[in-house]
mmCIF file of C-alpha atoms in Angstrom:
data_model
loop_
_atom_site.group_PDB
_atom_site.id
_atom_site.type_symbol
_atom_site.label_atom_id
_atom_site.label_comp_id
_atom_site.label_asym_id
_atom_site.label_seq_id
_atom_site.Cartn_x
_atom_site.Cartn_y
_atom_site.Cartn_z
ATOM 1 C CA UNK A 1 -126.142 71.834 -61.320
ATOM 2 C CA UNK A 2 -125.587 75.803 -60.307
ATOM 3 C CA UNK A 3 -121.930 76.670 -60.555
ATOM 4 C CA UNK A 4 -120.965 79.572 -59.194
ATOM 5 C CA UNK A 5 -117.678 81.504 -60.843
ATOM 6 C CA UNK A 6 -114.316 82.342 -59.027
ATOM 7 C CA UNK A 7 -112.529 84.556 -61.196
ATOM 8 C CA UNK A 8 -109.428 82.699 -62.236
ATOM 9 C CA UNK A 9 -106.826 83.416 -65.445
ATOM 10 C CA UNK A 10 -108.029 82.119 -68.623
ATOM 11 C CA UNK A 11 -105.980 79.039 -69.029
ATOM 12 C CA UNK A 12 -107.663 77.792 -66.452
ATOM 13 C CA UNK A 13 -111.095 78.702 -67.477
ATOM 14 C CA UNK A 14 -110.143 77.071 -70.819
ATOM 15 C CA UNK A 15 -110.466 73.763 -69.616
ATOM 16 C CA UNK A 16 -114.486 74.444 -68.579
ATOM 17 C CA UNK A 17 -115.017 75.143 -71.494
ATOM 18 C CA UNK A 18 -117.767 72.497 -72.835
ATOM 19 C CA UNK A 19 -118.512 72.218 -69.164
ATOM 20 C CA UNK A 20 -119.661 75.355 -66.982
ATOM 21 C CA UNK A 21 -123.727 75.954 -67.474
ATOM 22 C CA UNK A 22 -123.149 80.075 -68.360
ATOM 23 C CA UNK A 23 -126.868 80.698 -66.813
ATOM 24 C CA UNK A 24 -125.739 79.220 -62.877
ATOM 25 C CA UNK A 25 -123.202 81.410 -61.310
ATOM 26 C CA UNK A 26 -120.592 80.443 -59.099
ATOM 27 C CA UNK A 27 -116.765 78.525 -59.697
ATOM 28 C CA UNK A 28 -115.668 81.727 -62.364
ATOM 29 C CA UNK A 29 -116.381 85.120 -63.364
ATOM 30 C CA UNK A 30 -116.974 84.431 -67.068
ATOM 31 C CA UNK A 31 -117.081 81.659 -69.055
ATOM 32 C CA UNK A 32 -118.746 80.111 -72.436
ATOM 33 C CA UNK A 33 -121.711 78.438 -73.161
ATOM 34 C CA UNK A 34 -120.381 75.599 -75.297
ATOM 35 C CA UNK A 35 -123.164 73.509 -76.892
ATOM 36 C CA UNK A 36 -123.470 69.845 -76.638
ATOM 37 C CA UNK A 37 -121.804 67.321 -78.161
ATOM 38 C CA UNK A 38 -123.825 65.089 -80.502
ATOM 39 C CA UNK A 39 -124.708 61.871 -79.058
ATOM 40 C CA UNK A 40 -126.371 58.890 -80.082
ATOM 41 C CA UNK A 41 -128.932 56.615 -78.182
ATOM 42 C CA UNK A 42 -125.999 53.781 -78.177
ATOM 43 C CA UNK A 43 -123.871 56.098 -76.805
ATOM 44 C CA UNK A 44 -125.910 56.773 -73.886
ATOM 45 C CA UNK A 45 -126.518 52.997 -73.975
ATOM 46 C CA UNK A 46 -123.109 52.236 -73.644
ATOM 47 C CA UNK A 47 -122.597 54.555 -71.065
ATOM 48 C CA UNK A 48 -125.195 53.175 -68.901
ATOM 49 C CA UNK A 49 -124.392 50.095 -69.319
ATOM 50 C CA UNK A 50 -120.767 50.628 -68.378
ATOM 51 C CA UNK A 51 -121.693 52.224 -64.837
ATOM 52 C CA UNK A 52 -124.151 48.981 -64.095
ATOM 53 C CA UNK A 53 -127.457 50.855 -64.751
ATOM 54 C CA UNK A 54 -130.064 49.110 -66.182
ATOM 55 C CA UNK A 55 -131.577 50.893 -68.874
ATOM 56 C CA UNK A 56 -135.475 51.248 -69.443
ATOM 57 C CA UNK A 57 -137.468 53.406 -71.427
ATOM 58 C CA UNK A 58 -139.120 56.379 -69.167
ATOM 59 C CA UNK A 59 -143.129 54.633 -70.298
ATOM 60 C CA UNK A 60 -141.980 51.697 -68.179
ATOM 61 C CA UNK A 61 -142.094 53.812 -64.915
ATOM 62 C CA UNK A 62 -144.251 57.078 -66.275
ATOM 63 C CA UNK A 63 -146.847 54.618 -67.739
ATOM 64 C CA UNK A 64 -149.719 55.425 -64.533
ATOM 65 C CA UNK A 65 -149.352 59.065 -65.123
ATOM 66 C CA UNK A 66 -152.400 61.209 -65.011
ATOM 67 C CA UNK A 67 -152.941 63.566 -67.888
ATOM 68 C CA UNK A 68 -153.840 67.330 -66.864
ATOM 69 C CA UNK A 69 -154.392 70.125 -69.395
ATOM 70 C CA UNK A 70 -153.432 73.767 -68.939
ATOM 71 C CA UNK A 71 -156.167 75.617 -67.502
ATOM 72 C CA UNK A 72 -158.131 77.351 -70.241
ATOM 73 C CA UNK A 73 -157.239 80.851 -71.322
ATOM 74 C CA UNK A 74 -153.999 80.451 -69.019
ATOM 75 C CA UNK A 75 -150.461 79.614 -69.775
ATOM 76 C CA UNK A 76 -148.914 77.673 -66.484
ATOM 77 C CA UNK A 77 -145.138 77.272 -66.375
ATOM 78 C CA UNK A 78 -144.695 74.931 -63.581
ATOM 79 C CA UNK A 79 -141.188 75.242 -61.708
ATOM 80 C CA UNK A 80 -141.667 73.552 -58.015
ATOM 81 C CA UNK A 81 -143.876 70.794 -56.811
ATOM 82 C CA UNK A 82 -145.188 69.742 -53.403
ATOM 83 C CA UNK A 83 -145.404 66.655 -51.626
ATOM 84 C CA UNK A 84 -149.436 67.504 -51.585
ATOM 85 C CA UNK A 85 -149.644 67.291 -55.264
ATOM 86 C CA UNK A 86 -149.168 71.348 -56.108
ATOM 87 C CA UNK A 87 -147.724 72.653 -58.427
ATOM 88 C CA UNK A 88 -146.642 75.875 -58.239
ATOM 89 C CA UNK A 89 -144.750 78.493 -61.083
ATOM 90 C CA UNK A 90 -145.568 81.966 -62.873
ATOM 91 C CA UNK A 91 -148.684 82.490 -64.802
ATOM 92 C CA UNK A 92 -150.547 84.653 -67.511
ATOM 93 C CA UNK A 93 -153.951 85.174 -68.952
ATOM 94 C CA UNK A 94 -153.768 84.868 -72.796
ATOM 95 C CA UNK A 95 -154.798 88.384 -74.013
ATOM 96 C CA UNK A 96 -153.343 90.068 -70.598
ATOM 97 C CA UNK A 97 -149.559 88.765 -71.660
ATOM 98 C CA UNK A 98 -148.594 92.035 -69.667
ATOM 99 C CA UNK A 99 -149.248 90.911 -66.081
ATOM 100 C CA UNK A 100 -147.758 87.474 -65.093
ATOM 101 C CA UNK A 101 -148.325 86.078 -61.564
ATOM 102 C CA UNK A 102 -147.714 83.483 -59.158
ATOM 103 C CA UNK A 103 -149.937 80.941 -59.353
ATOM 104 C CA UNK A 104 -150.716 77.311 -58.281
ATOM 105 C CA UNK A 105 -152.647 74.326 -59.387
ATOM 106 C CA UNK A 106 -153.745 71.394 -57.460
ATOM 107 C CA UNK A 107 -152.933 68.289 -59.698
ATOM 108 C CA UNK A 108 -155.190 65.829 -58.030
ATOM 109 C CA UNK A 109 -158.295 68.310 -58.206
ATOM 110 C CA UNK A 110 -157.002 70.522 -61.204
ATOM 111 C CA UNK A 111 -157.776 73.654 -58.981
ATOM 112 C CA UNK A 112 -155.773 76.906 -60.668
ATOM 113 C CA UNK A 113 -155.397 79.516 -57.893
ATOM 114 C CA UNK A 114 -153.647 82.797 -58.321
ATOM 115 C CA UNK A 115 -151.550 83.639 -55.468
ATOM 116 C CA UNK A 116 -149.959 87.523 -56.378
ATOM 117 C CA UNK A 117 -149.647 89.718 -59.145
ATOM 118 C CA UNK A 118 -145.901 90.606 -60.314
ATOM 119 C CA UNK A 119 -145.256 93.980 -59.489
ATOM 120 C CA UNK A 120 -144.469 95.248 -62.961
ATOM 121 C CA UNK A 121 -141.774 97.576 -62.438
ATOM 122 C CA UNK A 122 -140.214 96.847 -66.375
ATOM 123 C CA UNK A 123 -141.725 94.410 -68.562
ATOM 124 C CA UNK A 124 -138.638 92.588 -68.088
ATOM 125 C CA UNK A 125 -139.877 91.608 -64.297
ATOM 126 C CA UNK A 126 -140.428 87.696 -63.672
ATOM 127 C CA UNK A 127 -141.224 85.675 -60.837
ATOM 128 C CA UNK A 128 -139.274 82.861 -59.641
ATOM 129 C CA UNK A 129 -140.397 80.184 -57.353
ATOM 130 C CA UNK A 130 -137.099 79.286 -54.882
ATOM 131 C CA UNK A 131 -138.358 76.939 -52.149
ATOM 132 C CA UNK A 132 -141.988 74.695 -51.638
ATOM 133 C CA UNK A 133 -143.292 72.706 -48.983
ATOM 134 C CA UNK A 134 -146.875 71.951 -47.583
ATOM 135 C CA UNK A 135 -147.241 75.201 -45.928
ATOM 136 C CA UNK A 136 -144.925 77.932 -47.106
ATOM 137 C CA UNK A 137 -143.362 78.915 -50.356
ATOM 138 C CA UNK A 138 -140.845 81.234 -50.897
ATOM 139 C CA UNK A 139 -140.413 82.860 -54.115
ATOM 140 C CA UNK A 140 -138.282 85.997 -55.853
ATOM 141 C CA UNK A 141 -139.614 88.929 -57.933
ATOM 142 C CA UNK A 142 -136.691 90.174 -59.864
ATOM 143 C CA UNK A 143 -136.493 93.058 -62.371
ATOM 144 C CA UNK A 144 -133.580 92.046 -64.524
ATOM 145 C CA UNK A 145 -133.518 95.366 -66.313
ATOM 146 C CA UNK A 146 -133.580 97.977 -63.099
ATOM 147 C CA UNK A 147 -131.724 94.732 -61.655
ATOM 148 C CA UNK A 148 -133.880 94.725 -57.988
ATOM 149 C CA UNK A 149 -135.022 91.865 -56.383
ATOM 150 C CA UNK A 150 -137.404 91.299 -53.512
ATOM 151 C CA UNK A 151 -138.278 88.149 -52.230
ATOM 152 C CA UNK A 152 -141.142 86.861 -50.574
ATOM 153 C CA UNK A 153 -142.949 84.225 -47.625
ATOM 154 C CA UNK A 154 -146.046 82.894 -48.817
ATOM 155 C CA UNK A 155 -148.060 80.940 -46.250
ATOM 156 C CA UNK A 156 -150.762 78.677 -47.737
ATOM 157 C CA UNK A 157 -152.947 78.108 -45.239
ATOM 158 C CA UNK A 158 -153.453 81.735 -44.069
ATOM 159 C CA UNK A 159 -152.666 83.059 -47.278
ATOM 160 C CA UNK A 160 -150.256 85.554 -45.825
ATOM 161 C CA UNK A 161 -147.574 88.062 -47.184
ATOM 162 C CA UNK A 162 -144.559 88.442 -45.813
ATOM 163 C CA UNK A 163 -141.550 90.552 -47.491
ATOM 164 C CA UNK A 164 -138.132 88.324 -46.586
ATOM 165 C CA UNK A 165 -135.161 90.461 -48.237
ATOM 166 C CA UNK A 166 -135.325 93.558 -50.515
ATOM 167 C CA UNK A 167 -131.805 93.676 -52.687
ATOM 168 C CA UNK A 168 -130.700 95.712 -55.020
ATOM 169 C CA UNK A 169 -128.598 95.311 -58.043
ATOM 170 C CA UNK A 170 -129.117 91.706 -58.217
ATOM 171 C CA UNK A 171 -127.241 89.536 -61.358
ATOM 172 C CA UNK A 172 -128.986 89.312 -64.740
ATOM 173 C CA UNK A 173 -130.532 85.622 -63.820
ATOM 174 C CA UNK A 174 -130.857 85.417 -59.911
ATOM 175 C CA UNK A 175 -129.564 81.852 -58.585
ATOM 176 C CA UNK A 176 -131.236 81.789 -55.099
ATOM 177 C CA UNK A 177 -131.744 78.137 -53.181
ATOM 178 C CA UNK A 178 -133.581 77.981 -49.926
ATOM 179 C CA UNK A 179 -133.248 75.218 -47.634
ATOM 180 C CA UNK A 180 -135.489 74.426 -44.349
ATOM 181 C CA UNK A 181 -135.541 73.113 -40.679
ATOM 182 C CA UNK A 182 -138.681 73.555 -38.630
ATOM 183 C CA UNK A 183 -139.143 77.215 -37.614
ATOM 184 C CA UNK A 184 -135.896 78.282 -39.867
ATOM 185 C CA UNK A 185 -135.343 79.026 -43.166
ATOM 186 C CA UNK A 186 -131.450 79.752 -44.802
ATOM 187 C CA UNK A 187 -131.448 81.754 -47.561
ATOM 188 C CA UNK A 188 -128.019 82.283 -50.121
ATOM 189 C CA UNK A 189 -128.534 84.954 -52.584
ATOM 190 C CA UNK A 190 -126.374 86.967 -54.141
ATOM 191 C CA UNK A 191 -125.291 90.164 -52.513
ATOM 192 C CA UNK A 192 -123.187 92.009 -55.319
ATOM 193 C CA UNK A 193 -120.480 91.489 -57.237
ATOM 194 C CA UNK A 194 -121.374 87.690 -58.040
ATOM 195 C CA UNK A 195 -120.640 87.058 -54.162
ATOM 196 C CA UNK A 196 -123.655 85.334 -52.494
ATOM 197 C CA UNK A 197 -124.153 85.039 -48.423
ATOM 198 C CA UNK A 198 -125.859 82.803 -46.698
ATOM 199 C CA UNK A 199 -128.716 84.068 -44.132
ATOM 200 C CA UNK A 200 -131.071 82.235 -41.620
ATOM 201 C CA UNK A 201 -134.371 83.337 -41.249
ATOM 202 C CA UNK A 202 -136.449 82.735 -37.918
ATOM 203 C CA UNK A 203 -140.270 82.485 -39.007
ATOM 204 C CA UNK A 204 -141.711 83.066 -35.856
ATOM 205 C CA UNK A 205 -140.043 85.485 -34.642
ATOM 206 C CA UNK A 206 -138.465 87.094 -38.349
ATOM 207 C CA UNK A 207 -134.875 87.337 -36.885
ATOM 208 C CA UNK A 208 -132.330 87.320 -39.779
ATOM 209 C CA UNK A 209 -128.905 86.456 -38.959
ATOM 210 C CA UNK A 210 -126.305 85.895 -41.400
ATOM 211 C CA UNK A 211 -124.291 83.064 -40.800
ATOM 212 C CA UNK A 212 -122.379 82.659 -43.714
ATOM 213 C CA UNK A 213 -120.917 85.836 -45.145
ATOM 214 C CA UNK A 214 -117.901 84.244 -47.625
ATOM 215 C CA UNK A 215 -118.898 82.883 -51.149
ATOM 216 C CA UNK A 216 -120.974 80.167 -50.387
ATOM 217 C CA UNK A 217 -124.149 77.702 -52.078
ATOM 218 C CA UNK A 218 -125.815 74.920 -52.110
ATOM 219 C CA UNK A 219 -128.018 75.181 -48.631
ATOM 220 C CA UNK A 220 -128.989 71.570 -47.877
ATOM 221 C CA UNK A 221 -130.483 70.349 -44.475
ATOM 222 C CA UNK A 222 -129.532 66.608 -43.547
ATOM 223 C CA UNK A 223 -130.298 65.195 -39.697
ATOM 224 C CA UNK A 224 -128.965 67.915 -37.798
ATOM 225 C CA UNK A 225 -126.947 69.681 -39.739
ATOM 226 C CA UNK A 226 -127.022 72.651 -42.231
ATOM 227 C CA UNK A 227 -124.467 71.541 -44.940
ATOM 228 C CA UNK A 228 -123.476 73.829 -47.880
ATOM 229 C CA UNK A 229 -120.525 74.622 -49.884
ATOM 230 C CA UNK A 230 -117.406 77.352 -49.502
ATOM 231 C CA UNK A 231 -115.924 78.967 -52.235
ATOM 232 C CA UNK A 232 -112.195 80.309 -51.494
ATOM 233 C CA UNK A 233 -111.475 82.948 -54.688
ATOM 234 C CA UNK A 234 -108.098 83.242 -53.529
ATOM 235 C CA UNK A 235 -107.111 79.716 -52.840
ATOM 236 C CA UNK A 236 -109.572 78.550 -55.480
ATOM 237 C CA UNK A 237 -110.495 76.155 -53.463
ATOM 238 C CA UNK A 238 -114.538 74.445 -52.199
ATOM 239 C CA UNK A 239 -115.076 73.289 -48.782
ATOM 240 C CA UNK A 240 -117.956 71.232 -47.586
ATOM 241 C CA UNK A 241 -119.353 73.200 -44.425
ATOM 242 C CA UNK A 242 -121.538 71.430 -41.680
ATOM 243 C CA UNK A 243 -123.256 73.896 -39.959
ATOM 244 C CA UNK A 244 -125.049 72.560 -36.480
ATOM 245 C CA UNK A 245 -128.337 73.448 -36.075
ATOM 246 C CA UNK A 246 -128.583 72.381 -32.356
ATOM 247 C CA UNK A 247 -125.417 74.993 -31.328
ATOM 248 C CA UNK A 248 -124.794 76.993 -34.556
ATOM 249 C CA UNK A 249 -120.873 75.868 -34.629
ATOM 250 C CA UNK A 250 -119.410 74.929 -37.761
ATOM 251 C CA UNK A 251 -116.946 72.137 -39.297
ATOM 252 C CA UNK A 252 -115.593 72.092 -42.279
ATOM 253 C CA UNK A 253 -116.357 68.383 -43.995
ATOM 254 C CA UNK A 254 -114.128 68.071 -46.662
ATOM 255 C CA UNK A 255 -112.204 69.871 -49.308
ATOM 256 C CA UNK A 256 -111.047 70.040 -52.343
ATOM 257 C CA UNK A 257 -107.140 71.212 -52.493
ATOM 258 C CA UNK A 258 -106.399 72.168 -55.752
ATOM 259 C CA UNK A 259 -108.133 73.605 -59.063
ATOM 260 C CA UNK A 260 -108.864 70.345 -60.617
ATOM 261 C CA UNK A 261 -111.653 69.589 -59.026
ATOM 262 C CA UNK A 262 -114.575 71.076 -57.251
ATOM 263 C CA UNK A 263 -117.652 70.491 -55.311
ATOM 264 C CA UNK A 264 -120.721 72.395 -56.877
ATOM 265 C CA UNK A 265 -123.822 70.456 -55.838
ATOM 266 C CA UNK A 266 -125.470 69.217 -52.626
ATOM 267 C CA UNK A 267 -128.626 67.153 -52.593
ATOM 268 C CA UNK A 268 -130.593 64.645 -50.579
ATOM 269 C CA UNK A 269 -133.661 63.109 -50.300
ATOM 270 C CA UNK A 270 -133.477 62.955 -46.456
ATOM 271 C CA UNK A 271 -131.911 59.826 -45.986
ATOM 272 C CA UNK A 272 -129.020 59.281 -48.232
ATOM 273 C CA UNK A 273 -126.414 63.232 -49.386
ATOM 274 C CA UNK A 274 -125.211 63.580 -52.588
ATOM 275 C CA UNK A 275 -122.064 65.424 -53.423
ATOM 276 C CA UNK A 276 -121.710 66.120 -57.170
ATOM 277 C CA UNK A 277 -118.114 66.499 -57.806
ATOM 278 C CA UNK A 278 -116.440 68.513 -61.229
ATOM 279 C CA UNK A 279 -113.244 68.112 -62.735
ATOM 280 C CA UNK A 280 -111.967 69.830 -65.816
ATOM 281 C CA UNK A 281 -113.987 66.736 -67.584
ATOM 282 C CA UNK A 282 -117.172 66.045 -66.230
ATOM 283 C CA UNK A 283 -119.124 66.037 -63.125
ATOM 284 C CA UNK A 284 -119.723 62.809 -60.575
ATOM 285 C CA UNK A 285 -122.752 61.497 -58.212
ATOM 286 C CA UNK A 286 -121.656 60.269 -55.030
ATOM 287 C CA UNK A 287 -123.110 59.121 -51.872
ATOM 288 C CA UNK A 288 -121.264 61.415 -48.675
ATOM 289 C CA UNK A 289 -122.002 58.376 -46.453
ATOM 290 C CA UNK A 290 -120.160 55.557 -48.848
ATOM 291 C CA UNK A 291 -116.659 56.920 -49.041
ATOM 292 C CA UNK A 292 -117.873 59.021 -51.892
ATOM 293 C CA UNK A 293 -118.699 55.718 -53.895
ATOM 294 C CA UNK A 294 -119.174 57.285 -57.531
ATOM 295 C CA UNK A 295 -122.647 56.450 -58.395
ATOM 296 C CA UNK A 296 -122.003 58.138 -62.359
ATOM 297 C CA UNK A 297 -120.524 60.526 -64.116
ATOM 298 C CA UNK A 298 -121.665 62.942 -66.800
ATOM 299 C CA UNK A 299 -120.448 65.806 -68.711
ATOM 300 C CA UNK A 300 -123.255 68.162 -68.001
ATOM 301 C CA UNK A 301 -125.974 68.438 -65.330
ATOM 302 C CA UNK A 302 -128.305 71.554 -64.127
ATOM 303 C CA UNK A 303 -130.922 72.039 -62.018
ATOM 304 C CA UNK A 304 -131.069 68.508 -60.143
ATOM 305 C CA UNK A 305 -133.089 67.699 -58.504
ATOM 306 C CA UNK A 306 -132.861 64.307 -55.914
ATOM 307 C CA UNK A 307 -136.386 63.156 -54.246
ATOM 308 C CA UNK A 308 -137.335 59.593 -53.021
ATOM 309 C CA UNK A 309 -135.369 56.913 -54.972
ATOM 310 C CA UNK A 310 -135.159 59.486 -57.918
ATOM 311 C CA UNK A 311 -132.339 61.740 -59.344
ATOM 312 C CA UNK A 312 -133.195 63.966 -62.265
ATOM 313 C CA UNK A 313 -131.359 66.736 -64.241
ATOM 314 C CA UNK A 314 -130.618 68.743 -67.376
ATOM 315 C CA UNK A 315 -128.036 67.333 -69.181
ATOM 316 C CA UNK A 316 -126.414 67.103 -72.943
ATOM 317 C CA UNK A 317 -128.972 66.156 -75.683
ATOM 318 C CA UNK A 318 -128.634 62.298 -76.633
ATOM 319 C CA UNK A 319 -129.416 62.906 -79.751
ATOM 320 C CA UNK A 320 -128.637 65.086 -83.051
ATOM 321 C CA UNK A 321 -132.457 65.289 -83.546
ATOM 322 C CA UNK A 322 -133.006 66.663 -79.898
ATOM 323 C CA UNK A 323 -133.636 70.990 -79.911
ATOM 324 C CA UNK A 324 -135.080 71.373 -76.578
ATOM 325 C CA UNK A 325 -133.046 70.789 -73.478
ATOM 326 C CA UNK A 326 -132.631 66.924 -72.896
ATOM 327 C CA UNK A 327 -133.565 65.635 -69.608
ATOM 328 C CA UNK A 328 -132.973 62.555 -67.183
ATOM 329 C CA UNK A 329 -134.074 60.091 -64.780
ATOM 330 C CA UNK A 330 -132.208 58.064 -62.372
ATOM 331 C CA UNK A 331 -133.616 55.218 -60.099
ATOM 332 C CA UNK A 332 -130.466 55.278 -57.639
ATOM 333 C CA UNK A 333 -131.841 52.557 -55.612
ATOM 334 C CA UNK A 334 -132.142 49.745 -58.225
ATOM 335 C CA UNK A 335 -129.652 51.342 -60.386
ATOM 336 C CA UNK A 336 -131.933 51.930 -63.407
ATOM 337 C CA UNK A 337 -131.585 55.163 -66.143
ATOM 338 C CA UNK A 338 -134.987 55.636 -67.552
ATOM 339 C CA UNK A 339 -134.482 57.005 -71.420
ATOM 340 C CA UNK A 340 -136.800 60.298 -71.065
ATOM 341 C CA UNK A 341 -137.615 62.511 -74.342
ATOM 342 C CA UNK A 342 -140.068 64.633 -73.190
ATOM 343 C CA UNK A 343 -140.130 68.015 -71.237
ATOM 344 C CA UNK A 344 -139.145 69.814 -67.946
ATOM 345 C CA UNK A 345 -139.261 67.145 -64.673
ATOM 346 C CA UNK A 346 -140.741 68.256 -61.128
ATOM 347 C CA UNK A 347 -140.088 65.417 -58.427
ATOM 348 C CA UNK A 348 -141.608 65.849 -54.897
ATOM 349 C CA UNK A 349 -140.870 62.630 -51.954
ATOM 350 C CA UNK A 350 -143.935 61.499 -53.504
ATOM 351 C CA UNK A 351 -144.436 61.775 -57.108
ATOM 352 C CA UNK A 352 -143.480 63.487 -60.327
ATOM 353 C CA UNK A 353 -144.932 66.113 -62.468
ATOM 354 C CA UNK A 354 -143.410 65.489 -66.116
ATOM 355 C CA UNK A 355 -144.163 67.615 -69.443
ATOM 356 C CA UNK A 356 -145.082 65.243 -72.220
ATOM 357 C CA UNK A 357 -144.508 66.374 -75.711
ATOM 358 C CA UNK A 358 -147.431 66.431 -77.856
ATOM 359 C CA UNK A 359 -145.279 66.913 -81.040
ATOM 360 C CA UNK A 360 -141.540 66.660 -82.009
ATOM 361 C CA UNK A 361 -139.722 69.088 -80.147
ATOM 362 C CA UNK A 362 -138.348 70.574 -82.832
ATOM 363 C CA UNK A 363 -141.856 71.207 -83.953
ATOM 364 C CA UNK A 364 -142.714 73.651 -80.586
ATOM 365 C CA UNK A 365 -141.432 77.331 -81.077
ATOM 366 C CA UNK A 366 -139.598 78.741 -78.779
ATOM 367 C CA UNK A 367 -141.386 79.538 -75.847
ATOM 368 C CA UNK A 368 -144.442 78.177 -76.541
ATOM 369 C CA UNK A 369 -144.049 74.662 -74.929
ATOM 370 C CA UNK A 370 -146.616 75.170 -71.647
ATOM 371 C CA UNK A 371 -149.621 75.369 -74.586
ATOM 372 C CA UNK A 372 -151.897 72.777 -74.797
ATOM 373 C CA UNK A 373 -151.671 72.094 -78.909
ATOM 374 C CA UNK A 374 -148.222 71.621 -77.560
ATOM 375 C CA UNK A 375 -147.667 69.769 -74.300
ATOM 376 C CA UNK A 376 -149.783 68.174 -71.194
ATOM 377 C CA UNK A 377 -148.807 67.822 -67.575
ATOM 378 C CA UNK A 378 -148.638 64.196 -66.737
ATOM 379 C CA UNK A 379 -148.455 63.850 -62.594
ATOM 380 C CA UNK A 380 -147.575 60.546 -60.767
ATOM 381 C CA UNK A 381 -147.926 59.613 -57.228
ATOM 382 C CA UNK A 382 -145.472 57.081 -55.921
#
């Protein structure tokens, strides 16, 4: 989940504590990163159990994966993943650690392609992949010591360039989510001062307009309409916004009307929005079209990520034995939690890139899990 910080007095930023993800940016100005609690595999159990999950281990589902090695000489971190089976994230040639790049593989035909060379303006200067589909991806090259940022259209089947927004400063970790309908793209990124704007972008004819200059996140297109999230810093409130794309008029959904709660994730799968819904405890699922039924709760949950019948994130380690960052896997549609222990998950509508462990993940240094004495892509097509 990306929060996003109001600034608020620090009695009230107390109770986040143990909560707030410090890396995602937008509910407060500061806050803690407060590790996880210790929890057992019963506990999780128990939990599961209590919401009416049935509860599987991930080898049940993951069991068809294909297995597909690094490319030689190359380390691949994959970030985003296409319906067509491509995965796409930043890349370097061992021996040439100075020049990283974007760069794609194909996972049914294990074709590596390098797409563009970081420009290198610091050695601090990392690309981030913000939005994939089958014929455009739009990703960020950000500088995080001269703190610029310029992001960039990719389309695959021309193999085009096109330069979308140049800003400058950006934050120390840029939080930038893309959405897309048809011909238009909307774009929130932050514009100073922790204070991100949302913009549309026309690609045929490369209009901008801004249409959402407030606080704002969470860009999601569902049927018709452009939904995302308002931040109030002086009410401390969160509205849900509905944004038509057939006349451009907006209506505010719902909102939340005091500082106990707080809506900091939108998600769908193209049928079915999720709201995900924090409190000074935890955070909840729930369907927008079922009276906000509750689907679960959790006390932590990053980067989710809702395709098909699936529902992942990055949540609080299950375990004491757990170092790396513990992730799960939801079937919402026959209510099953897959127990995962292995690495980073990708899903597309049609399958799932997953990052199995070759060794204990305590056993992987830092840094060095995208090696192959380390780890192998396993990919799945529904």
């Amino acid at each position: 989940m990306r929060y996003r910080l109001m600034k608020k007095k620090d009695h009230v930023k107390q109770k986040f504590l143990g909560f707030i993800i410090v890396a995602i940016i937008i509910l407060l100005s500061a806050c803690t990163l407060v590790g996880p609690q210790k929890k057992s595999p019963s506990d999780s159990t128990n939990v599961s159990r209590k919401i009416g999950f049935e509860e599987r281990k991930a080898e049940d589902l993951l069991k068809n994966s294909i297995s597909i090695p690094y490319p030689d000489g190359k380390i691949f971190t994959p970030t985003a993943l296409s319906n067509d089976g491509i995965a796409y994230g930043e890349a370097i040639d061992q021996g040439h650690e100075d020049q990283n790049y974007l760069a794609s593989m194909n996972l049914r035909t294990k074709e590596f392609q390098k797409i563009k060379d970081v420009e290198k303006t610091s050695n601090l200067t990392h690309v981030a992949v913000s939005y994939v589909d089958h014929d455009i991806v739009v990703f960020e090259e950000y500088d995080q010591l001269n703190q610029t940022g310029i992001y960039y259209l990719w389309k695959i089947k021309d193999k085009s360039l096109t330069t979308l927004i140049d800003r400058r400063p950006i934050g120390t970790v840029p939080v930038t989510q893309v959405a897309r309908s048809n011909q238009k793209l909307f774009i929130n990124y932050e514009v100073g001062d922790s204070l991100y704007q949302m913009e549309e972008f026309d690609l045929e004819t490369g209009v901008h307009q801004t249409i959402e200059s407030g606080n704002s996140g969470f860009p999601t297109v569902f049927k018709d309409c452009l939904y995302y999230v308002q931040i109030d810093n002086t009410t401390l409130t969160t509205k849900i916004v509905g944004y038509s794309l057939s006349d451009g008029q907006k209506k505010v959904i719902d909102q939340t009307k005091d500082d106990q709660r707080y809506y900091v994730d939108l998600l769908t799968n193209g049928h079915n929005l999720l709201y995900l819904v924090a409190n000074n405890k935890d955070a909840s699922f729930t369907f927008e079209n079922k009276n906000h039924k509750k689907i679960f709760s959790t006390s932590q949950a990053e980067t989710s990520i809702y395709r098909n019948i699936y529902l992942t994130y990055m949540g609080e380690r299950r375990s004491e034995e757990r170092v790396k960052s513990q992730y799960y896997l939801w079937d919402l549609k026959h209510q099953i939690h897959y127990l995962y222990d292995h690495g980073p998950i990708l899903l597309s509508d049609k399958g799932i890139l997953w990052i199995q462990f070759k060794k204990k993940d305590s056993e992987i240094p830092k840094g060095e899990i995208y090696r192959n004495e380390n780890s192998v892509m396993r990919y799945q097509e529904w």
